[in-house]
């Protein structure tokens, strides 16, 4: 591969990472608070999974790191146009870190396979479990709650919506890959 092609490829990778960090911010801004919990419903997990599927595990995770870094320095990319270290270290901070793992696992599902749907379900569910585990443990630490309270506040209400987002991300990624190819 020539240097121009290699540079072009790296440039495209950087641009796509930036684009998905922005998509993540937009999907995070669309936020619906749930009564009884400090964790809002938004389209973030859809964007995280889509980033992993479109960019692969490494670049999908990097896009989430960029998103997290922007928010940590105060750019209002998190839910409800918030940003700053207070959000990163607040009750939802574990979920923000978990987005990196979810993008990574969704990206593993993007690899060519004889069983793409099975792999997608497997890797994305593993990523969701890691996301929920990190988010719940951090919530327990921050809120001083027990596991039952954390699961009822941070996991159970979100399972149906996240299942729908998993299906939609898979369908959208399939369409986007056809358009981009």
PDB file of C-alpha atoms in Angstrom:
ATOM      1  CA  UNK A   1       0.000   0.000   0.000  1.00  0.00           C
ATOM      2  CA  UNK A   2       1.356   3.424  -0.879  1.00  0.00           C
ATOM      3  CA  UNK A   3       1.923   6.134   1.695  1.00  0.00           C
ATOM      4  CA  UNK A   4      -0.906   8.202   0.215  1.00  0.00           C
ATOM      5  CA  UNK A   5      -3.334   5.283   0.565  1.00  0.00           C
ATOM      6  CA  UNK A   6      -2.137   4.602   4.114  1.00  0.00           C
ATOM      7  CA  UNK A   7      -2.486   8.277   5.059  1.00  0.00           C
ATOM      8  CA  UNK A   8      -5.883   8.466   3.414  1.00  0.00           C
ATOM      9  CA  UNK A   9      -7.043   5.407   5.327  1.00  0.00           C
ATOM     10  CA  UNK A  10      -5.848   6.830   8.651  1.00  0.00           C
ATOM     11  CA  UNK A  11      -7.463  10.158   7.814  1.00  0.00           C
ATOM     12  CA  UNK A  12     -10.760   8.435   7.058  1.00  0.00           C
ATOM     13  CA  UNK A  13     -10.492   6.485  10.316  1.00  0.00           C
ATOM     14  CA  UNK A  14      -9.996   9.707  12.266  1.00  0.00           C
ATOM     15  CA  UNK A  15     -12.919  11.384  10.501  1.00  0.00           C
ATOM     16  CA  UNK A  16     -15.238   8.416  11.121  1.00  0.00           C
ATOM     17  CA  UNK A  17     -14.206   8.288  14.783  1.00  0.00           C
ATOM     18  CA  UNK A  18     -15.025  11.994  15.110  1.00  0.00           C
ATOM     19  CA  UNK A  19     -18.334  11.562  13.282  1.00  0.00           C
ATOM     20  CA  UNK A  20     -19.397   8.771  15.622  1.00  0.00           C
ATOM     21  CA  UNK A  21     -18.366  10.771  18.693  1.00  0.00           C
ATOM     22  CA  UNK A  22     -20.708  13.509  17.409  1.00  0.00           C
ATOM     23  CA  UNK A  23     -23.487  10.988  16.665  1.00  0.00           C
ATOM     24  CA  UNK A  24     -23.045   9.728  20.217  1.00  0.00           C
ATOM     25  CA  UNK A  25     -23.443  13.252  21.595  1.00  0.00           C
ATOM     26  CA  UNK A  26     -26.594  13.872  19.547  1.00  0.00           C
ATOM     27  CA  UNK A  27     -28.114  10.575  20.656  1.00  0.00           C
ATOM     28  CA  UNK A  28     -27.217  11.361  24.283  1.00  0.00           C
ATOM     29  CA  UNK A  29     -28.893  14.766  24.158  1.00  0.00           C
ATOM     30  CA  UNK A  30     -32.240  13.191  23.324  1.00  0.00           C
ATOM     31  CA  UNK A  31     -32.996  12.265  26.916  1.00  0.00           C
ATOM     32  CA  UNK A  32     -36.120  11.259  28.838  1.00  0.00           C
ATOM     33  CA  UNK A  33     -35.840  11.223  32.649  1.00  0.00           C
ATOM     34  CA  UNK A  34     -37.394   8.227  34.395  1.00  0.00           C
ATOM     35  CA  UNK A  35     -39.198   8.751  37.700  1.00  0.00           C
ATOM     36  CA  UNK A  36     -37.332   7.172  40.593  1.00  0.00           C
ATOM     37  CA  UNK A  37     -33.936   6.986  38.879  1.00  0.00           C
ATOM     38  CA  UNK A  38     -31.107   9.350  38.009  1.00  0.00           C
ATOM     39  CA  UNK A  39     -30.387   7.391  34.814  1.00  0.00           C
ATOM     40  CA  UNK A  40     -32.315   8.839  31.843  1.00  0.00           C
ATOM     41  CA  UNK A  41     -33.522   6.963  28.773  1.00  0.00           C
ATOM     42  CA  UNK A  42     -31.720   8.120  25.631  1.00  0.00           C
ATOM     43  CA  UNK A  43     -30.408   6.803  22.340  1.00  0.00           C
ATOM     44  CA  UNK A  44     -26.839   6.474  23.580  1.00  0.00           C
ATOM     45  CA  UNK A  45     -26.684   2.686  23.522  1.00  0.00           C
ATOM     46  CA  UNK A  46     -28.004   2.738  19.937  1.00  0.00           C
ATOM     47  CA  UNK A  47     -25.147   5.068  18.944  1.00  0.00           C
ATOM     48  CA  UNK A  48     -22.560   3.019  20.851  1.00  0.00           C
ATOM     49  CA  UNK A  49     -23.576  -0.225  19.164  1.00  0.00           C
ATOM     50  CA  UNK A  50     -23.771   1.471  15.765  1.00  0.00           C
ATOM     51  CA  UNK A  51     -20.258   2.876  16.254  1.00  0.00           C
ATOM     52  CA  UNK A  52     -18.907  -0.576  17.056  1.00  0.00           C
ATOM     53  CA  UNK A  53     -20.643  -2.160  14.085  1.00  0.00           C
ATOM     54  CA  UNK A  54     -19.544   0.523  11.642  1.00  0.00           C
ATOM     55  CA  UNK A  55     -16.019   1.211  12.909  1.00  0.00           C
ATOM     56  CA  UNK A  56     -14.984  -2.124  14.393  1.00  0.00           C
ATOM     57  CA  UNK A  57     -13.960  -2.847  17.954  1.00  0.00           C
ATOM     58  CA  UNK A  58     -10.856  -0.662  18.167  1.00  0.00           C
ATOM     59  CA  UNK A  59     -12.159   2.453  16.417  1.00  0.00           C
ATOM     60  CA  UNK A  60     -15.626   2.112  17.952  1.00  0.00           C
ATOM     61  CA  UNK A  61     -14.047   2.084  21.417  1.00  0.00           C
ATOM     62  CA  UNK A  62     -11.825   5.036  20.463  1.00  0.00           C
ATOM     63  CA  UNK A  63     -14.902   6.997  19.324  1.00  0.00           C
ATOM     64  CA  UNK A  64     -16.426   6.416  22.764  1.00  0.00           C
ATOM     65  CA  UNK A  65     -13.170   7.488  24.436  1.00  0.00           C
ATOM     66  CA  UNK A  66     -13.256  10.712  22.395  1.00  0.00           C
ATOM     67  CA  UNK A  67     -16.882  11.258  23.437  1.00  0.00           C
ATOM     68  CA  UNK A  68     -15.985  10.627  27.089  1.00  0.00           C
ATOM     69  CA  UNK A  69     -12.927  12.908  26.949  1.00  0.00           C
ATOM     70  CA  UNK A  70     -14.962  15.735  25.396  1.00  0.00           C
ATOM     71  CA  UNK A  71     -17.567  15.407  28.109  1.00  0.00           C
ATOM     72  CA  UNK A  72     -14.966  15.146  30.864  1.00  0.00           C
ATOM     73  CA  UNK A  73     -13.371  18.462  29.866  1.00  0.00           C
ATOM     74  CA  UNK A  74     -16.761  20.152  29.978  1.00  0.00           C
ATOM     75  CA  UNK A  75     -18.103  19.997  26.440  1.00  0.00           C
ATOM     76  CA  UNK A  76     -21.861  19.403  26.884  1.00  0.00           C
ATOM     77  CA  UNK A  77     -22.048  16.044  25.093  1.00  0.00           C
ATOM     78  CA  UNK A  78     -23.690  14.001  27.853  1.00  0.00           C
ATOM     79  CA  UNK A  79     -27.408  13.574  28.535  1.00  0.00           C
ATOM     80  CA  UNK A  80     -29.467  16.775  28.711  1.00  0.00           C
ATOM     81  CA  UNK A  81     -26.561  18.870  27.318  1.00  0.00           C
ATOM     82  CA  UNK A  82     -24.338  18.274  30.340  1.00  0.00           C
ATOM     83  CA  UNK A  83     -20.596  17.816  30.606  1.00  0.00           C
ATOM     84  CA  UNK A  84     -17.773  17.918  33.116  1.00  0.00           C
ATOM     85  CA  UNK A  85     -16.086  15.680  35.629  1.00  0.00           C
ATOM     86  CA  UNK A  86     -19.139  15.890  37.902  1.00  0.00           C
ATOM     87  CA  UNK A  87     -21.085  13.829  35.362  1.00  0.00           C
ATOM     88  CA  UNK A  88     -18.206  11.392  34.797  1.00  0.00           C
ATOM     89  CA  UNK A  89     -17.910  10.800  38.548  1.00  0.00           C
ATOM     90  CA  UNK A  90     -21.666  11.094  39.187  1.00  0.00           C
ATOM     91  CA  UNK A  91     -24.218   8.271  39.414  1.00  0.00           C
ATOM     92  CA  UNK A  92     -24.184   7.603  35.642  1.00  0.00           C
ATOM     93  CA  UNK A  93     -20.383   7.639  35.285  1.00  0.00           C
ATOM     94  CA  UNK A  94     -20.069   3.858  35.211  1.00  0.00           C
ATOM     95  CA  UNK A  95     -22.346   3.733  32.186  1.00  0.00           C
ATOM     96  CA  UNK A  96     -20.185   6.291  30.390  1.00  0.00           C
ATOM     97  CA  UNK A  97     -17.145   4.065  30.930  1.00  0.00           C
ATOM     98  CA  UNK A  98     -19.221   1.027  29.972  1.00  0.00           C
ATOM     99  CA  UNK A  99     -19.937   2.579  26.559  1.00  0.00           C
ATOM    100  CA  UNK A 100     -16.315   1.912  25.634  1.00  0.00           C
ATOM    101  CA  UNK A 101     -16.736  -1.808  26.366  1.00  0.00           C
ATOM    102  CA  UNK A 102     -20.084  -2.003  24.573  1.00  0.00           C
ATOM    103  CA  UNK A 103     -18.615  -0.401  21.428  1.00  0.00           C
ATOM    104  CA  UNK A 104     -15.670  -2.796  21.592  1.00  0.00           C
ATOM    105  CA  UNK A 105     -17.888  -5.887  21.866  1.00  0.00           C
ATOM    106  CA  UNK A 106     -20.313  -4.671  19.188  1.00  0.00           C
ATOM    107  CA  UNK A 107     -17.272  -4.155  16.970  1.00  0.00           C
ATOM    108  CA  UNK A 108     -16.263  -7.775  17.470  1.00  0.00           C
ATOM    109  CA  UNK A 109     -19.640  -8.705  16.026  1.00  0.00           C
ATOM    110  CA  UNK A 110     -18.822  -6.691  12.896  1.00  0.00           C
ATOM    111  CA  UNK A 111     -16.097  -9.139  11.848  1.00  0.00           C
ATOM    112  CA  UNK A 112     -16.913 -11.483   8.988  1.00  0.00           C
ATOM    113  CA  UNK A 113     -18.488 -14.680  10.222  1.00  0.00           C
ATOM    114  CA  UNK A 114     -20.482 -17.669   9.062  1.00  0.00           C
ATOM    115  CA  UNK A 115     -23.063 -16.764  11.718  1.00  0.00           C
ATOM    116  CA  UNK A 116     -23.295 -12.953  11.739  1.00  0.00           C
ATOM    117  CA  UNK A 117     -26.624 -12.697  13.586  1.00  0.00           C
ATOM    118  CA  UNK A 118     -25.568 -15.195  16.265  1.00  0.00           C
ATOM    119  CA  UNK A 119     -22.247 -13.379  16.739  1.00  0.00           C
ATOM    120  CA  UNK A 120     -24.000 -10.021  16.850  1.00  0.00           C
ATOM    121  CA  UNK A 121     -26.389 -11.175  19.550  1.00  0.00           C
ATOM    122  CA  UNK A 122     -23.616 -12.876  21.536  1.00  0.00           C
ATOM    123  CA  UNK A 123     -21.108 -10.017  21.463  1.00  0.00           C
ATOM    124  CA  UNK A 124     -23.656  -7.261  21.897  1.00  0.00           C
ATOM    125  CA  UNK A 125     -25.287  -8.999  24.848  1.00  0.00           C
ATOM    126  CA  UNK A 126     -21.844  -9.464  26.429  1.00  0.00           C
ATOM    127  CA  UNK A 127     -21.183  -5.761  25.852  1.00  0.00           C
ATOM    128  CA  UNK A 128     -24.545  -4.835  27.395  1.00  0.00           C
ATOM    129  CA  UNK A 129     -23.835  -7.032  30.434  1.00  0.00           C
ATOM    130  CA  UNK A 130     -20.474  -5.299  30.917  1.00  0.00           C
ATOM    131  CA  UNK A 131     -22.160  -1.899  30.462  1.00  0.00           C
ATOM    132  CA  UNK A 132     -24.866  -2.692  33.024  1.00  0.00           C
ATOM    133  CA  UNK A 133     -22.352  -4.203  35.448  1.00  0.00           C
ATOM    134  CA  UNK A 134     -20.029  -1.186  35.340  1.00  0.00           C
ATOM    135  CA  UNK A 135     -22.958   1.215  35.545  1.00  0.00           C
ATOM    136  CA  UNK A 136     -24.633  -0.608  38.407  1.00  0.00           C
ATOM    137  CA  UNK A 137     -21.470  -1.067  40.462  1.00  0.00           C
ATOM    138  CA  UNK A 138     -20.627   2.615  40.066  1.00  0.00           C
ATOM    139  CA  UNK A 139     -24.222   3.570  40.933  1.00  0.00           C
ATOM    140  CA  UNK A 140     -24.016   1.429  44.113  1.00  0.00           C
ATOM    141  CA  UNK A 141     -20.729   3.129  45.015  1.00  0.00           C
ATOM    142  CA  UNK A 142     -22.054   6.646  44.319  1.00  0.00           C
ATOM    143  CA  UNK A 143     -25.561   6.300  45.716  1.00  0.00           C
ATOM    144  CA  UNK A 144     -24.651   4.020  48.616  1.00  0.00           C
ATOM    145  CA  UNK A 145     -27.420   1.669  47.534  1.00  0.00           C
ATOM    146  CA  UNK A 146     -27.676  -2.097  47.425  1.00  0.00           C
ATOM    147  CA  UNK A 147     -27.617  -4.356  44.360  1.00  0.00           C
ATOM    148  CA  UNK A 148     -31.415  -4.737  44.244  1.00  0.00           C
ATOM    149  CA  UNK A 149     -31.965  -0.983  44.226  1.00  0.00           C
ATOM    150  CA  UNK A 150     -29.286  -0.510  41.577  1.00  0.00           C
ATOM    151  CA  UNK A 151     -30.782  -3.182  39.319  1.00  0.00           C
ATOM    152  CA  UNK A 152     -34.271  -1.709  39.661  1.00  0.00           C
ATOM    153  CA  UNK A 153     -33.008   1.816  38.994  1.00  0.00           C
ATOM    154  CA  UNK A 154     -30.310   1.169  36.392  1.00  0.00           C
ATOM    155  CA  UNK A 155     -31.054  -2.079  34.570  1.00  0.00           C
ATOM    156  CA  UNK A 156     -34.611  -3.415  34.628  1.00  0.00           C
ATOM    157  CA  UNK A 157     -36.363  -0.306  33.213  1.00  0.00           C
ATOM    158  CA  UNK A 158     -33.881  -0.140  30.330  1.00  0.00           C
ATOM    159  CA  UNK A 159     -33.856  -3.756  29.132  1.00  0.00           C
ATOM    160  CA  UNK A 160     -36.810  -3.532  26.707  1.00  0.00           C
ATOM    161  CA  UNK A 161     -35.583  -0.276  25.147  1.00  0.00           C
ATOM    162  CA  UNK A 162     -32.032  -1.546  24.820  1.00  0.00           C
ATOM    163  CA  UNK A 163     -33.294  -4.696  23.094  1.00  0.00           C
ATOM    164  CA  UNK A 164     -35.087  -2.494  20.551  1.00  0.00           C
ATOM    165  CA  UNK A 165     -31.971  -0.336  20.128  1.00  0.00           C
ATOM    166  CA  UNK A 166     -29.881  -3.464  19.509  1.00  0.00           C
ATOM    167  CA  UNK A 167     -32.199  -4.529  16.681  1.00  0.00           C
ATOM    168  CA  UNK A 168     -32.333  -1.022  15.195  1.00  0.00           C
ATOM    169  CA  UNK A 169     -28.550  -0.587  15.334  1.00  0.00           C
ATOM    170  CA  UNK A 170     -28.087  -3.900  13.514  1.00  0.00           C
ATOM    171  CA  UNK A 171     -30.567  -2.906  10.798  1.00  0.00           C
ATOM    172  CA  UNK A 172     -29.185   0.617  10.384  1.00  0.00           C
ATOM    173  CA  UNK A 173     -25.585  -0.642  10.238  1.00  0.00           C
ATOM    174  CA  UNK A 174     -26.552  -3.132   7.540  1.00  0.00           C
ATOM    175  CA  UNK A 175     -28.094  -0.348   5.455  1.00  0.00           C
ATOM    176  CA  UNK A 176     -25.230   2.074   6.047  1.00  0.00           C
ATOM    177  CA  UNK A 177     -22.616  -0.493   5.058  1.00  0.00           C
ATOM    178  CA  UNK A 178     -24.402  -1.000   1.740  1.00  0.00           C
ATOM    179  CA  UNK A 179     -24.523   2.755   1.091  1.00  0.00           C
ATOM    180  CA  UNK A 180     -20.901   3.396   2.102  1.00  0.00           C
ATOM    181  CA  UNK A 181     -19.467   0.375   0.261  1.00  0.00           C
TER     182      UNK A 181
END
